[in-house]
Coordinates of C-alpha atoms in Angstrom, one line a residue:
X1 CA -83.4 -31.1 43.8
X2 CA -81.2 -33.6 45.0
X3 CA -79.4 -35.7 42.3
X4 CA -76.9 -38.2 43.6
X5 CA -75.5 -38.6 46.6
X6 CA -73.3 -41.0 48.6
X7 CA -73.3 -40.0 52.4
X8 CA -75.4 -37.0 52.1
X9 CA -77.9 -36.6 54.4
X10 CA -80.8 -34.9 52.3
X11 CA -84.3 -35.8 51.5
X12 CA -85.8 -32.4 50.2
X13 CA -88.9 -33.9 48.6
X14 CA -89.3 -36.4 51.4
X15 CA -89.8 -39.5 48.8
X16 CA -86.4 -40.2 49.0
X17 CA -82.8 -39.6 51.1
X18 CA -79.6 -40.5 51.1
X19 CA -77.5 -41.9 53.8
X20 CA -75.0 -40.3 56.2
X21 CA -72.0 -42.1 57.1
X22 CA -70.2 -42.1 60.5
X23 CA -66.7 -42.1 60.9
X24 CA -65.7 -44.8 58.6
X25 CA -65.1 -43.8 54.9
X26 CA -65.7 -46.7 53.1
X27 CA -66.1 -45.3 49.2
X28 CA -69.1 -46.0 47.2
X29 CA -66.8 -46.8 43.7
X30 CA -69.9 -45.9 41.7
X31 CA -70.1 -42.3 42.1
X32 CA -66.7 -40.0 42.3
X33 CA -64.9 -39.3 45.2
X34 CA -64.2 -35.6 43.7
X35 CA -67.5 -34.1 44.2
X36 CA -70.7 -33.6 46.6
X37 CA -71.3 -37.2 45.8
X38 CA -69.1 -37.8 49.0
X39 CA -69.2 -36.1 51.8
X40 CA -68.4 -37.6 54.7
X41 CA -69.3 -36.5 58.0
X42 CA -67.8 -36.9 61.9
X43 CA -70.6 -38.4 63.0
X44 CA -74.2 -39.1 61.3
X45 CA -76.8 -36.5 61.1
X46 CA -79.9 -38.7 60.3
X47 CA -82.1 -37.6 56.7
X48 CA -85.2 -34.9 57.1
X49 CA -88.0 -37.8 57.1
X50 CA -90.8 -39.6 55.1
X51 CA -93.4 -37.2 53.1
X52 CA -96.0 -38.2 50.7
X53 CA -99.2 -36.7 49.5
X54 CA -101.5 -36.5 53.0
X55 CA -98.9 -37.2 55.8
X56 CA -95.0 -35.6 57.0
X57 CA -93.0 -38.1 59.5
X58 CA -89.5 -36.6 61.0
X59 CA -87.0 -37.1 63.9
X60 CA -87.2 -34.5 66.7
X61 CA -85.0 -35.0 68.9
X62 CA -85.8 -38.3 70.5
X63 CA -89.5 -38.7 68.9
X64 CA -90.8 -39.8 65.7
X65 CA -93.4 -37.5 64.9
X66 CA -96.2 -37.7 62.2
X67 CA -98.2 -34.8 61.1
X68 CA -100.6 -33.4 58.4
X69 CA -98.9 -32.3 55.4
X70 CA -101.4 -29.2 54.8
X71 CA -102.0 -28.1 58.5
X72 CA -99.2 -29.4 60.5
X73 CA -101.4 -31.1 62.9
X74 CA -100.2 -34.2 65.1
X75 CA -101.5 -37.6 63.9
X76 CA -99.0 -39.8 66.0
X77 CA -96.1 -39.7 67.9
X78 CA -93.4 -41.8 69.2
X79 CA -91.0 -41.7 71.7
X80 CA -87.6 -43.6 72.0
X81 CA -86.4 -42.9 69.1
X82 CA -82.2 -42.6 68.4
X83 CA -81.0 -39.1 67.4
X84 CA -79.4 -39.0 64.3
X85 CA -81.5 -41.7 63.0
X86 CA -82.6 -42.3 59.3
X87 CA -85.6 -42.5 58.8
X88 CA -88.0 -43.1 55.1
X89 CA -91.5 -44.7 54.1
X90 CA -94.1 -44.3 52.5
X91 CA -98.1 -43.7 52.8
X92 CA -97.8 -47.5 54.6
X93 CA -95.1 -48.3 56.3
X94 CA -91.8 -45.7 57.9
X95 CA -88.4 -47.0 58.3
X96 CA -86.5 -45.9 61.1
X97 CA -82.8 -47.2 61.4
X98 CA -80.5 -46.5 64.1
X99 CA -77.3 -44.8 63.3
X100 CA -73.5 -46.3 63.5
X101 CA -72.8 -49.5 64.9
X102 CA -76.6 -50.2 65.0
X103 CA -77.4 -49.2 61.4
X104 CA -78.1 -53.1 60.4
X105 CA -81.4 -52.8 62.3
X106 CA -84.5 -51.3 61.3
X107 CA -87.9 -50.4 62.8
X108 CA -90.7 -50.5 60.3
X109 CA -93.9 -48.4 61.8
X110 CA -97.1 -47.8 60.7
X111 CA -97.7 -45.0 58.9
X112 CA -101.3 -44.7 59.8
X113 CA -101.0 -44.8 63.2
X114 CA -96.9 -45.5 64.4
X115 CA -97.7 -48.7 65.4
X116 CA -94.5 -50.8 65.8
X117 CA -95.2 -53.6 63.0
X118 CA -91.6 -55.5 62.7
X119 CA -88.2 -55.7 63.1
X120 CA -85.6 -56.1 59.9
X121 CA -81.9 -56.2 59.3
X122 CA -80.9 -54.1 56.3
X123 CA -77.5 -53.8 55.2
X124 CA -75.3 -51.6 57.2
X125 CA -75.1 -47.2 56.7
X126 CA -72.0 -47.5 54.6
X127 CA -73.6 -49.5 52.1
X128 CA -76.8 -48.1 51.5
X129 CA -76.5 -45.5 48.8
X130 CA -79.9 -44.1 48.2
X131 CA -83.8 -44.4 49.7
X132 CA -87.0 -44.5 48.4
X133 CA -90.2 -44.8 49.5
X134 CA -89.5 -47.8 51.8
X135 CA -87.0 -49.5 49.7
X136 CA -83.2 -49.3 49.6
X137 CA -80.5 -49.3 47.5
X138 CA -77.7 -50.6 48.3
X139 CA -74.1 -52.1 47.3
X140 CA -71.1 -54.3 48.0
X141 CA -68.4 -55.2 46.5
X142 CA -67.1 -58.5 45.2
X143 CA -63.4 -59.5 44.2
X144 CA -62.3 -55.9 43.6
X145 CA -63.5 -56.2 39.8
X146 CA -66.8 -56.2 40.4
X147 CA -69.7 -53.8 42.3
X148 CA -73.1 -55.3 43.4
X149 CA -76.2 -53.3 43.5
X150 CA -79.5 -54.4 44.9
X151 CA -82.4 -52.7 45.6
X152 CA -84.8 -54.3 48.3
X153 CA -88.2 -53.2 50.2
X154 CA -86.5 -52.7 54.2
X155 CA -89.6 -53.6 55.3
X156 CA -90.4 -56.7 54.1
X157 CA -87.4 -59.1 55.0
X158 CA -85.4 -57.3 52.2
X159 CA -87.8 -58.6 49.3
X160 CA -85.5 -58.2 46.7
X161 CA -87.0 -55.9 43.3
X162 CA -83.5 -55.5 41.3
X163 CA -80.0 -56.2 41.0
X164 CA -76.9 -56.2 39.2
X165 CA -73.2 -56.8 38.8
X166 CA -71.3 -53.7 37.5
X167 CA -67.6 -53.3 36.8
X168 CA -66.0 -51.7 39.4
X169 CA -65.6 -48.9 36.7
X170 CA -68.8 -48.6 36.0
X171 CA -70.4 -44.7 37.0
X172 CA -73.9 -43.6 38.6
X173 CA -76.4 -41.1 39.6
X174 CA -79.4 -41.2 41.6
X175 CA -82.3 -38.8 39.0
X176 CA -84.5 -36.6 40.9
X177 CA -84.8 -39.5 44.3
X178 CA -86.7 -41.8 41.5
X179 CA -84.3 -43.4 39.4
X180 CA -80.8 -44.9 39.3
X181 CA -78.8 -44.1 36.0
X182 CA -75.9 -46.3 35.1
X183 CA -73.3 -45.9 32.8
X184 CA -70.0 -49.0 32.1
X185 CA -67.1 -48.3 30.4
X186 CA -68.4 -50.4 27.6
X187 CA -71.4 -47.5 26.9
X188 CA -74.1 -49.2 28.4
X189 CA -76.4 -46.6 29.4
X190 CA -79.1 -48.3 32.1
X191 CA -81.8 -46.6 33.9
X192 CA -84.0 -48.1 36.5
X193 CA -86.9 -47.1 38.8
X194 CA -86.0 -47.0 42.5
X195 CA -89.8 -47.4 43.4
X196 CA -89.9 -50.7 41.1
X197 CA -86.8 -52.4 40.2
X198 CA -87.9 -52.2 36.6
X199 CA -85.3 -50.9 33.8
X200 CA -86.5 -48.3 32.3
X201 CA -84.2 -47.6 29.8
X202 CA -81.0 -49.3 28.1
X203 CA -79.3 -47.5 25.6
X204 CA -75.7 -47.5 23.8
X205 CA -73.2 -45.3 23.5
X206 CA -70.2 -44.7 23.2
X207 CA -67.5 -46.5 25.4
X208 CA -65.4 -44.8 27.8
X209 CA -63.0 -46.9 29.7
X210 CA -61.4 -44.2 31.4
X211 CA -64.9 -42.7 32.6
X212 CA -65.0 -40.8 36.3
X213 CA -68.3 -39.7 36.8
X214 CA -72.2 -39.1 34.9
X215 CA -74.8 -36.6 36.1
X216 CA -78.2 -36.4 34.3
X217 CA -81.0 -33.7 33.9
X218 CA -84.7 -35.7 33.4
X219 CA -87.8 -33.5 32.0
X220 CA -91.0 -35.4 31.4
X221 CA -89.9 -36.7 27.5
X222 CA -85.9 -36.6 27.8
X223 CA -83.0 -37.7 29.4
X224 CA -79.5 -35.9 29.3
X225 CA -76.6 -37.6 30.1
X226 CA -73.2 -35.9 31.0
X227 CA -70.1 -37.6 31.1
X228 CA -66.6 -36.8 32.8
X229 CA -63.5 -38.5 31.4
X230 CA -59.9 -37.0 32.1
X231 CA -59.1 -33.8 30.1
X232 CA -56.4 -35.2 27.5
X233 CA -54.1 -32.4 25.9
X234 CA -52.1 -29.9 26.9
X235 CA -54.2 -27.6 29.7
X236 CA -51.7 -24.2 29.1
X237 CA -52.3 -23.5 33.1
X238 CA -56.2 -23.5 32.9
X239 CA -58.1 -25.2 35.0
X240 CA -62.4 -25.2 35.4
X241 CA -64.6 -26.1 38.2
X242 CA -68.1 -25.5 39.0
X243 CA -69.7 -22.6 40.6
X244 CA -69.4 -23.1 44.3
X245 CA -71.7 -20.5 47.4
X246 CA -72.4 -23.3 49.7
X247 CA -73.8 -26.8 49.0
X248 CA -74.8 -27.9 46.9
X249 CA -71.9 -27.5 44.1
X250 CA -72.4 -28.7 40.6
X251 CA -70.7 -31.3 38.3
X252 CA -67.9 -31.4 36.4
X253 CA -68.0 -32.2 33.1
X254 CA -65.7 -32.9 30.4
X255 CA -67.2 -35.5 27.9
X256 CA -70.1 -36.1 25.8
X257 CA -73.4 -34.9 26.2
X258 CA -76.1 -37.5 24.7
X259 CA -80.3 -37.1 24.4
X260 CA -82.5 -39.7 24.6
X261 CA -86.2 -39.8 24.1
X262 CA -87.8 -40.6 28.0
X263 CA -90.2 -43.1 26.8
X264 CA -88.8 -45.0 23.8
X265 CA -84.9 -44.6 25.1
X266 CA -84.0 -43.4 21.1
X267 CA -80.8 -40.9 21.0
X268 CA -82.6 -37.5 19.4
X269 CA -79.3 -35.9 18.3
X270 CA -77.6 -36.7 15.3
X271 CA -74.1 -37.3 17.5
X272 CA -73.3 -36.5 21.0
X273 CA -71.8 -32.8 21.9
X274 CA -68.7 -32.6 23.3
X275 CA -68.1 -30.2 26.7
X276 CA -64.4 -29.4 27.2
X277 CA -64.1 -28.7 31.0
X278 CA -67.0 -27.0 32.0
X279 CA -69.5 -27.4 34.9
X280 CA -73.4 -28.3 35.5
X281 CA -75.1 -26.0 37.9
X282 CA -77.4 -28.2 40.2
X283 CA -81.2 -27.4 39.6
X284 CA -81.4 -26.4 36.8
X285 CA -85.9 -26.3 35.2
X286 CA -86.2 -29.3 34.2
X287 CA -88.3 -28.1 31.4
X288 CA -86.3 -25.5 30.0
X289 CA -85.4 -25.6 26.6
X290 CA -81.7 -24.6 27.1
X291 CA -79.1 -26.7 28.9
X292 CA -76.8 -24.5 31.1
X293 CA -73.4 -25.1 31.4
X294 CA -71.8 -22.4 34.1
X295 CA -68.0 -22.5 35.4
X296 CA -65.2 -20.7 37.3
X297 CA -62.1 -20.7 34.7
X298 CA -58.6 -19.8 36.6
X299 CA -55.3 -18.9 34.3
X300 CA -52.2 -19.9 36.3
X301 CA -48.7 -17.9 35.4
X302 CA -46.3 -19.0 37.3
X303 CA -47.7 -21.5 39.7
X304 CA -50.5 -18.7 40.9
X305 CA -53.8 -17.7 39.2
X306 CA -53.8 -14.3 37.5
X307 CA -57.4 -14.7 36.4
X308 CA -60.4 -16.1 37.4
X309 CA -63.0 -16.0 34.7
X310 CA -67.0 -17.1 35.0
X311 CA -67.9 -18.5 31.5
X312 CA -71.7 -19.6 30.7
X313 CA -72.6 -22.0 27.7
X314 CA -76.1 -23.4 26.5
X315 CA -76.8 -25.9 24.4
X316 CA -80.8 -26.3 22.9
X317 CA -82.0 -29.5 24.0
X318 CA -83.6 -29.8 20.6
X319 CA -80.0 -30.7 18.8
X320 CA -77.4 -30.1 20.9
X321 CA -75.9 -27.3 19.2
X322 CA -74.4 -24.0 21.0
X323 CA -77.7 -21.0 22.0
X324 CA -75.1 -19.0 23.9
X325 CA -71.7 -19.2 24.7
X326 CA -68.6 -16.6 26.0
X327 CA -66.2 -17.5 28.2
X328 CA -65.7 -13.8 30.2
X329 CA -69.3 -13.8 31.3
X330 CA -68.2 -12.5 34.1
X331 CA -65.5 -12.1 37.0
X332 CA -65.2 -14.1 40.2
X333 CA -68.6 -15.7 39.6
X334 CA -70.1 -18.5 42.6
X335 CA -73.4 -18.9 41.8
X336 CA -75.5 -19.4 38.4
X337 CA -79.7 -19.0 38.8
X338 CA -82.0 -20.2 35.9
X339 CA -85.5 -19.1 35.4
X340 CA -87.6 -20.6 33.3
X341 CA -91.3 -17.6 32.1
X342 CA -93.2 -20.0 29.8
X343 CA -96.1 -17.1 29.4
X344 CA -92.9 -14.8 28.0
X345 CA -90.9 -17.8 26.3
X346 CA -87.8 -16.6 27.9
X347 CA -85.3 -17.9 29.8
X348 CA -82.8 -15.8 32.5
X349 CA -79.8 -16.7 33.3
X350 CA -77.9 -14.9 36.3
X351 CA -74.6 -15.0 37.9
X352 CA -73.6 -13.2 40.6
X353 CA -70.1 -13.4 42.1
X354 CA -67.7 -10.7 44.3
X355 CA -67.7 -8.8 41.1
X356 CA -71.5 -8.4 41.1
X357 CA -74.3 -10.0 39.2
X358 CA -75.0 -10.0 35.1
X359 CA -77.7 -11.7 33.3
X360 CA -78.4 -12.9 30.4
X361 CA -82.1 -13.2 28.9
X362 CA -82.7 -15.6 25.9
X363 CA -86.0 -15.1 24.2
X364 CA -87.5 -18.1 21.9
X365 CA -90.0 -18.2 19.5
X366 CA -92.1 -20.6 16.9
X367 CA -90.0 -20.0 14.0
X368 CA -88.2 -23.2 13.0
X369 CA -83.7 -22.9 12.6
X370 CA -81.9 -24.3 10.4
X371 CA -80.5 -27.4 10.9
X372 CA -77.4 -27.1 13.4
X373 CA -74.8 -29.7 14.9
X374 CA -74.1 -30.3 18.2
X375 CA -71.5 -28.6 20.3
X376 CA -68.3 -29.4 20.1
X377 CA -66.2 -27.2 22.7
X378 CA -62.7 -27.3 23.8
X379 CA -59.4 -28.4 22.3
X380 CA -61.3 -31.8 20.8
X381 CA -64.1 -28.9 18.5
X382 CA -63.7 -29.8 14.9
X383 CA -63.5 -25.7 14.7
X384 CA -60.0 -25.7 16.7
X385 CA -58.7 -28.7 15.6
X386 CA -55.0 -28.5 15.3
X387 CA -55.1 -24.9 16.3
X388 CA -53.6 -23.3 19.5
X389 CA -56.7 -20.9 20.8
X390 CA -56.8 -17.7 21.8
X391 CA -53.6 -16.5 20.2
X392 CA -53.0 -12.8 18.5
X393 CA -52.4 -14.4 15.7
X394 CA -55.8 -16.1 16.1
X395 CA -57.6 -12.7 16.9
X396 CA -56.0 -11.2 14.2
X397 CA -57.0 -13.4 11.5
X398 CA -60.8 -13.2 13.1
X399 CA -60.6 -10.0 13.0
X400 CA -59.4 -9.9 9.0
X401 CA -62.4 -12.8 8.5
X402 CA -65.0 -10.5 9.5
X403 CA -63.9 -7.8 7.4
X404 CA -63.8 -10.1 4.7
X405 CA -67.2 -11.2 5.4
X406 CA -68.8 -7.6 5.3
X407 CA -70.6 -6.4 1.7
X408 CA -68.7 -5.1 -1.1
X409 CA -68.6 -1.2 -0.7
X410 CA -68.2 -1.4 3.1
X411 CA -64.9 -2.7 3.3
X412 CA -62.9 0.7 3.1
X413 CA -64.9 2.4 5.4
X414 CA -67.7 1.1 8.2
X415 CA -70.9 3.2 8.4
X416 CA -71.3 4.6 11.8
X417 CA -74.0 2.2 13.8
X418 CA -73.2 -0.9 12.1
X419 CA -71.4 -3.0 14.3
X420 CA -68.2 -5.1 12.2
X421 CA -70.0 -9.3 12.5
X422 CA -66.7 -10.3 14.8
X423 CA -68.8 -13.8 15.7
X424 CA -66.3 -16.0 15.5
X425 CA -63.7 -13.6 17.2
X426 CA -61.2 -15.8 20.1
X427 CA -59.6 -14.0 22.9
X428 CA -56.9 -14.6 24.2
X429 CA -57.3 -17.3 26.8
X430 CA -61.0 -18.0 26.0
X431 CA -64.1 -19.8 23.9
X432 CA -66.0 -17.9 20.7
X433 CA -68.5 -15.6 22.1
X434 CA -71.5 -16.4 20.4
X435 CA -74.7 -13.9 20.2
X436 CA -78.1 -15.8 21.4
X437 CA -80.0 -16.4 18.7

């Protein structure tokens, strides 16, 4: 799945794409110019095509062709067609739009039978951020403060559905090709339906004037929303970024995490977690009860790394609070896979990386757990604040807490097989491991 995209050219379940850009980089302010949101190409590539239900339409080469989704046989074809062009629809009507200096124009066929219906003038390649079905979202902006979003049917003389004036620091992302979530520095959380125009959701939380980008996971009854603000603090040479073998990368996160009920928009935590510089791998099950945080950690000594460290961490969407969490997973780590068995209530996590692959099986049941906060990770947890991690000092005083913590009798001696509870032991360098429960 595809979640936001500025430039990309991608339209994986064929309900929606995203536009490629020529040579021009004119920046969509909404979405950050540090990730995949971004990509800008030498010249445009053109999107995959229009799919729905019955019917597939796609470029080849100079035609338009439409075919059966289940047999691949020919319904239609059309020649004439620009190479490189995008082209979107639905079960009615496909959109074809030339690329470059012609990509104001647009043809608007038939779907039934490519009949050429109309001519339209949509707004140019660099200013449309996102597609679906036949209608477009696209943006301008106004006196520098100020970013204008509209979303219009391309075929029908750009029948407006929706718009809206956003600060210019305002943040968005494009959910599954279906919806457009917005966040403002105020905390006004907004999300609409691309197919409709209407707001779905609008929510407060809270503000974040220095915010640089959002990502959100959807499942059928909940929204989570990510945010990214600037790491504040001392960063004692460690830097985190996400798990990069090929495209597409995930997000970075370093911010809240918030809940909200998908139909009534309520928050379903007590408070937002908070993430300290971490990463969200890309398609991730939507339905899986664990939120998965994966990230490449590098410790620099001297101006050059002298570790790289692979570090996984889930939250339960339930609460928010922390399922799993250590920070030396695993070595040079590029890739994190989730995989939801709903039959075996289990979820596997694996990352592989140069140094091999590990994975890690969480197993859920019935029973009901205790009552739990949400995370809160990093240099801003309540559990380090004030504190310097990963010190000896710190291990050692872990290390005395455990014993401590062990029952009267044991304390001079440790039977063999019975493992001393270090839980809440920090390495140097790194996060709590925590056991899944």
């Amino acid at each position: 799945r595809a979640d936001s995209a500025d430039g990309v050219p991608n339209s994986r379940s064929g309900r929606f794409s995203f536009p490629t850009r020529g040579a021009t980089n004119i920046t969509n302010p909404l979405v950050p110019s540090n990730n995949r949101n971004n990509l800008v190409f030498d010249k445009a590539q053109g999107t995959i095509g229009a799919v729905n239900g019955l019917e597939v339409t796609y470029l080849r080469g100079r035609q338009l062709v439409c075919v059966e989704a289940l047999t691949g046989k020919v319904l239609w074809e059309r020649t004439g067609i620009e190479p490189g062009s995008d082209v979107f629809g639905d079960e009615q009507r496909i959109v074809v739009i030339a690329p470059e200096e012609r990509s104001h124009q647009a043809l608007v066929y038939s779907a039934i039978d490519g009949t050429l219906l109309d001519r339209r003038m949509v707004d140019p390649q660099d200013r449309r951020w996102a597609t679906c079905g036949r209608n477009v979202l696209a943006w301008e902006t106004g006196d520098g403060k100020a970013v204008h979003l509209r979303l219009y049917d391309a075929s029908n003389q750009g029948t407006g559905l929706w718009s809206k004036n956003l600060d210019r620091l305002a943040k968005g992302f494009i959910i599954d090709g279906e919806e457009l979530a917005l966040m403002e520095p105020s905390g006004r959380f907004t999300v609409v339906s691309l197919r409709s125009g209407k707001e779905l959701m609008v929510a407060q939380v809270e503000p974040e004037p220095a915010l640089q980008s959002i990502a959100v996971v959807a499942s059928r009854g909940q929204y989570l929303l990510t945010t990214s603000q600037p790491p504040s603090g001392e960063t004692n040479g460690v830097t985190a970024s996400p798990l990069q073998n090929g495209w597409p990368a995930g997000f970075s996160v370093h911010g809240n995490v918030y809940a909200f009920d998908r139909a009534s928009g309520a928050t379903q935590w007590q408070s937002p977690a908070f993430v300290s510089q971490h990463a969200l791998p890309p398609d991730q099950p939507t339905e899986s009860p664990v939120l998965v945080f994966a990230r490449l950690k590098r410790v620099f000594r001297s101006g050059s790394a002298t570790s790289n460290i692979g570090s996984v961490l889930c939250l339960d969407r339930r609460d928010g609070s922390i399922v799993f969490e250590e920070d030396g997973f695993s070595g040079q780590a590029t890739l994190c896979d989730t995989v939801v068995d709903r039959e075996a209530r289990s979820v596997v996590i694996q990352v592989s990386g140069s140094d091999g692959s590990r994975a890690l099986s969480l197993k859920f049941t019935d029973n009901p757990a205790p009552p739990r906060p949400p995370a809160q990770t990093g240099m801003m947890s309540s559990r380090t604040l004030g504190e310097q991690r990963g010190t000896v000092v710190d291990v050692a005083a872990d290390v005395f807490r455990a014993l401590n913590q062990m029952p009267p009798g044991n304390r001079n001696g440790v039977p063999p097989g019975i493992p001393i509870p270090l839980r809440g032991l920090r390495l140097p360098g790194g996060l709590p491991p925590v056991q899944p429960r």
